[in-house]
Every structure is written in structure tokens, then in C-alpha cells.
């Protein structure tokens, strides 16, 4: 299996779009450079913030090819290859590996309710067809399916290429159970927080970092949470973690994906809107977002 460091702060990078909702590859390349300049430890395409749920297969291939070309091996490239069916997930995972992705992030199947056995069998079958690390992706609020801690442990024990798990449930006890259940394995298993407010708690518990949507807005700040923690500067790491609270508070006004993309746009980057219909932020939310961005800029956040 490919040796990749699954750690640090990895932004689920936005997929910039033009006014006609076509993918803006030129701006994607600029955002990749902005993220790397901010010190992030990987680039993740087709995450929730990357609108992977609404991109066509052709668009995904185009985005992944451009990302791998732009990154040029400076940081690992994670590709979200999960689909609803096992067959489609296998096809997309194999394609991502062929194109040069370093890591696969495989979200649970969605819409239909899946048993833990069905989830286990799904990941086991996909894993037979690839030999790069797989990160399980748990986000039950979006998919309707939760990977229980005991299923994560069993998959980690049984399948070599299953090398980590991203928990975006927002449930601290669940994230903690992922970390505690896998820390005594015969292999290193990398648990990443998918909830930006839990990155430092996860690191303290033994996690490896986070796949952080807020890094699209504040790459340097988010990367510093990990870097400061690793340097033993816990107090400063806590300040960095706390500093994103006011921005995350704006999420109450709309879809977090929409808020994040709108924020990056307001910062002067030509990333466009989220693809319809998921692109509305009420006037009150926009005003509050502008206020928070201004306050954070005055604090030197970037």
C-alpha cells in the first residue's frame, strides 16, 4: 500500500464555478496554491464543501486531474470516491487511483438505510480493488447512515488499506470512540475530525487532525491548530481553535457549504456560488458574515 501521512489539516477544497455553473478550473488552481501557501497538509477534492454530491463523473475527473497536476506531490491529494452503490464506488475509486490520487475518502452510501453488515461488506468489497489508503467518511446527518465505532474497528482490523476514518457527525463521544477503539491496533489508524470545532480535542485524545471546511476561509489559522499542537504549544493551539467560533456561528443562517463559499467569495476570490438549488444565504446571514469576516481580518486571521 502507498505510504501516505494521513495527518494535519486537509481542506475539502471548494469547487469554483462560473456564472453558468460550469467548473472554473483556473480558479481551482489558484485556490490550491492559496491553500498550500497557508500551510495545509493535504488537498481533498469532492468533499461536502467541494460539492462532490452535485458534480458529474466527467467533472470529477476534470477536477481531480487538474488538482493532481497543480499539487505536484507537495501534499497528499485525497479524492472522495464514495457513491450510493458498491459497483459505482468501485469504479470511481479505481479511476481516482489511476489518475494519481494518494488517498480515497469513501462516504457511506446514502438515502436507503444500511445495516452495519451492509456497510462492512460495502467497504470490504471496494477495498479489494484498490491499493491506496481508504479513509472512511461518517456524516450521518447528510447520508442517513452512521458507521458505528465497532464497525470502524472491525474494518480497521480486517482490511489493510482501510487506514483512517473521518467523523463529521459532530458527536464528540462517537469521535472519541473511533480514536479509543483503534489506538491499540497492530497498525496505525488515522482518525480525523470532520467537525472543525473538535480538531484540537481530537488531537488531544490521540487523533491525527481534521478535514476542515473552514480551512477554505482561514487556511493558515486552521493549519496552525495542528502545527502548534505538535510543537507542544497547547495554549496557542487553543486560541487558534477558539478563533473560528464566530465564523462557525454564521452557519445557523444557512447551509455551511453555502456560507463557506460565500465567505471565500467575499474575501475577493472568484469561486462563484454553490450549484443550485443550494446557493441561498439570507440577507441577515450575509450581513452577519460580512461583519465576522471584517472583525477576523482586523485580528489578522487568514
Coordinates of C-alpha atoms in Angstrom, one line a residue, residues 10-137:
X10 CA -6.8 18.9 5.0
X11 CA -9.2 21.3 3.4
X12 CA -12.2 19.8 1.5
X13 CA -11.4 22.3 -1.2
X14 CA -14.2 24.3 -2.9
X15 CA -15.1 23.6 -6.5
X16 CA -15.1 27.1 -8.0
X17 CA -17.8 27.7 -10.5
X18 CA -18.5 30.2 -13.2
X19 CA -21.8 32.1 -13.5
X20 CA -23.2 29.4 -15.8
X21 CA -22.3 26.8 -13.1
X22 CA -19.6 25.2 -15.1
X23 CA -16.4 24.3 -13.2
X24 CA -13.8 27.0 -13.1
X25 CA -10.5 25.1 -13.3
X26 CA -8.3 28.2 -13.5
X27 CA -9.7 29.4 -10.1
X28 CA -9.4 25.9 -8.7
X29 CA -5.7 26.1 -9.4
X30 CA -5.5 29.4 -7.6
X31 CA -7.3 28.1 -4.6
X32 CA -5.0 25.1 -4.4
X33 CA -2.0 27.5 -4.3
X34 CA -3.7 29.6 -1.7
X35 CA -4.3 26.5 0.5
X36 CA -0.7 25.3 0.1
X37 CA 0.7 28.8 0.9
X38 CA -1.5 28.7 4.0
X39 CA 0.4 25.6 5.2
X40 CA -2.3 22.9 4.9
X41 CA -1.2 19.3 5.0
X42 CA -3.3 17.9 2.1
X43 CA -6.0 18.7 -0.5
X44 CA -9.3 16.9 -0.6
X45 CA -11.5 17.1 -3.7
X46 CA -15.2 16.2 -3.7
X47 CA -15.8 16.6 0.0
X48 CA -19.0 18.2 1.2
X49 CA -17.6 21.7 0.7
X50 CA -16.3 20.6 -2.7
X51 CA -19.9 19.8 -3.7
X52 CA -19.0 16.3 -4.7
X53 CA -22.7 15.4 -4.3
X54 CA -23.6 17.5 -7.3
X55 CA -20.7 17.1 -9.7
X56 CA -20.9 14.8 -12.7
X57 CA -18.4 12.0 -13.2
X58 CA -16.8 13.9 -16.1
X59 CA -16.5 17.0 -13.9
X60 CA -14.9 15.0 -11.1
X61 CA -12.3 13.5 -13.4
X62 CA -11.5 17.0 -14.7
X63 CA -11.2 18.5 -11.2
X64 CA -9.0 15.6 -9.9
X65 CA -6.7 15.7 -12.9
X66 CA -6.2 19.5 -12.5
X67 CA -5.7 19.1 -8.7
X68 CA -3.0 16.4 -9.1
X69 CA -1.3 18.4 -11.8
X70 CA -1.3 21.6 -9.7
X71 CA -0.3 20.0 -6.4
X72 CA 2.6 18.2 -8.0
X73 CA 3.2 16.0 -5.0
X74 CA 3.7 18.8 -2.5
X75 CA 0.9 17.4 -0.2
X76 CA -1.2 14.3 -0.5
X77 CA -4.4 14.5 -2.7
X78 CA -7.5 12.9 -1.2
X79 CA -10.3 12.0 -3.6
X80 CA -13.9 11.5 -2.5
X81 CA -14.9 8.4 -4.4
X82 CA -18.0 7.2 -2.5
X83 CA -21.2 6.6 -4.4
X84 CA -24.5 5.0 -3.4
X85 CA -23.9 1.6 -5.0
X86 CA -20.9 -0.6 -4.3
X87 CA -20.3 -1.0 -8.1
X88 CA -20.2 2.7 -8.7
X89 CA -17.9 3.3 -5.7
X90 CA -15.5 0.7 -7.0
X91 CA -15.5 2.3 -10.5
X92 CA -14.8 5.8 -9.1
X93 CA -12.2 4.5 -6.6
X94 CA -10.3 2.7 -9.3
X95 CA -10.4 5.7 -11.5
X96 CA -9.2 8.0 -8.8
X97 CA -6.3 5.7 -8.1
X98 CA -5.4 5.5 -11.8
X99 CA -5.4 9.3 -12.1
X100 CA -2.9 9.5 -9.2
X101 CA -4.9 10.2 -6.0
X102 CA -2.9 9.4 -2.9
X103 CA -5.9 8.7 -0.6
X104 CA -9.5 7.7 -1.1
X105 CA -12.2 9.2 1.1
X106 CA -15.3 7.0 0.9
X107 CA -18.5 8.3 2.3
X108 CA -21.2 5.9 3.4
X109 CA -23.9 5.1 0.9
X110 CA -26.9 7.4 1.3
X111 CA -30.7 7.5 1.1
X112 CA -31.5 3.9 1.7
X113 CA -30.9 2.7 5.3
X114 CA -27.9 0.4 5.5
X115 CA -27.2 -2.1 8.3
X116 CA -23.7 -2.3 9.8
X117 CA -23.2 -5.6 7.9
X118 CA -24.1 -3.9 4.6
X119 CA -21.7 -1.1 5.4
X120 CA -18.9 -3.5 6.3
X121 CA -19.4 -5.6 3.2
X122 CA -19.5 -2.4 1.0
X123 CA -16.2 -1.2 2.2
X124 CA -14.6 -4.7 2.2
X125 CA -15.6 -5.2 -1.5
X126 CA -14.3 -1.7 -2.6
X127 CA -11.0 -2.3 -0.8
X128 CA -10.4 -5.4 -2.9
X129 CA -10.0 -3.2 -6.0
X130 CA -7.5 -0.6 -4.8
X131 CA -4.2 -0.4 -3.0
X132 CA -4.1 3.1 -1.8
X133 CA -5.3 4.2 1.7
X134 CA -9.0 4.4 2.3
X135 CA -10.4 6.9 4.8
X136 CA -14.0 6.0 6.0
X137 CA -16.3 9.0 5.9

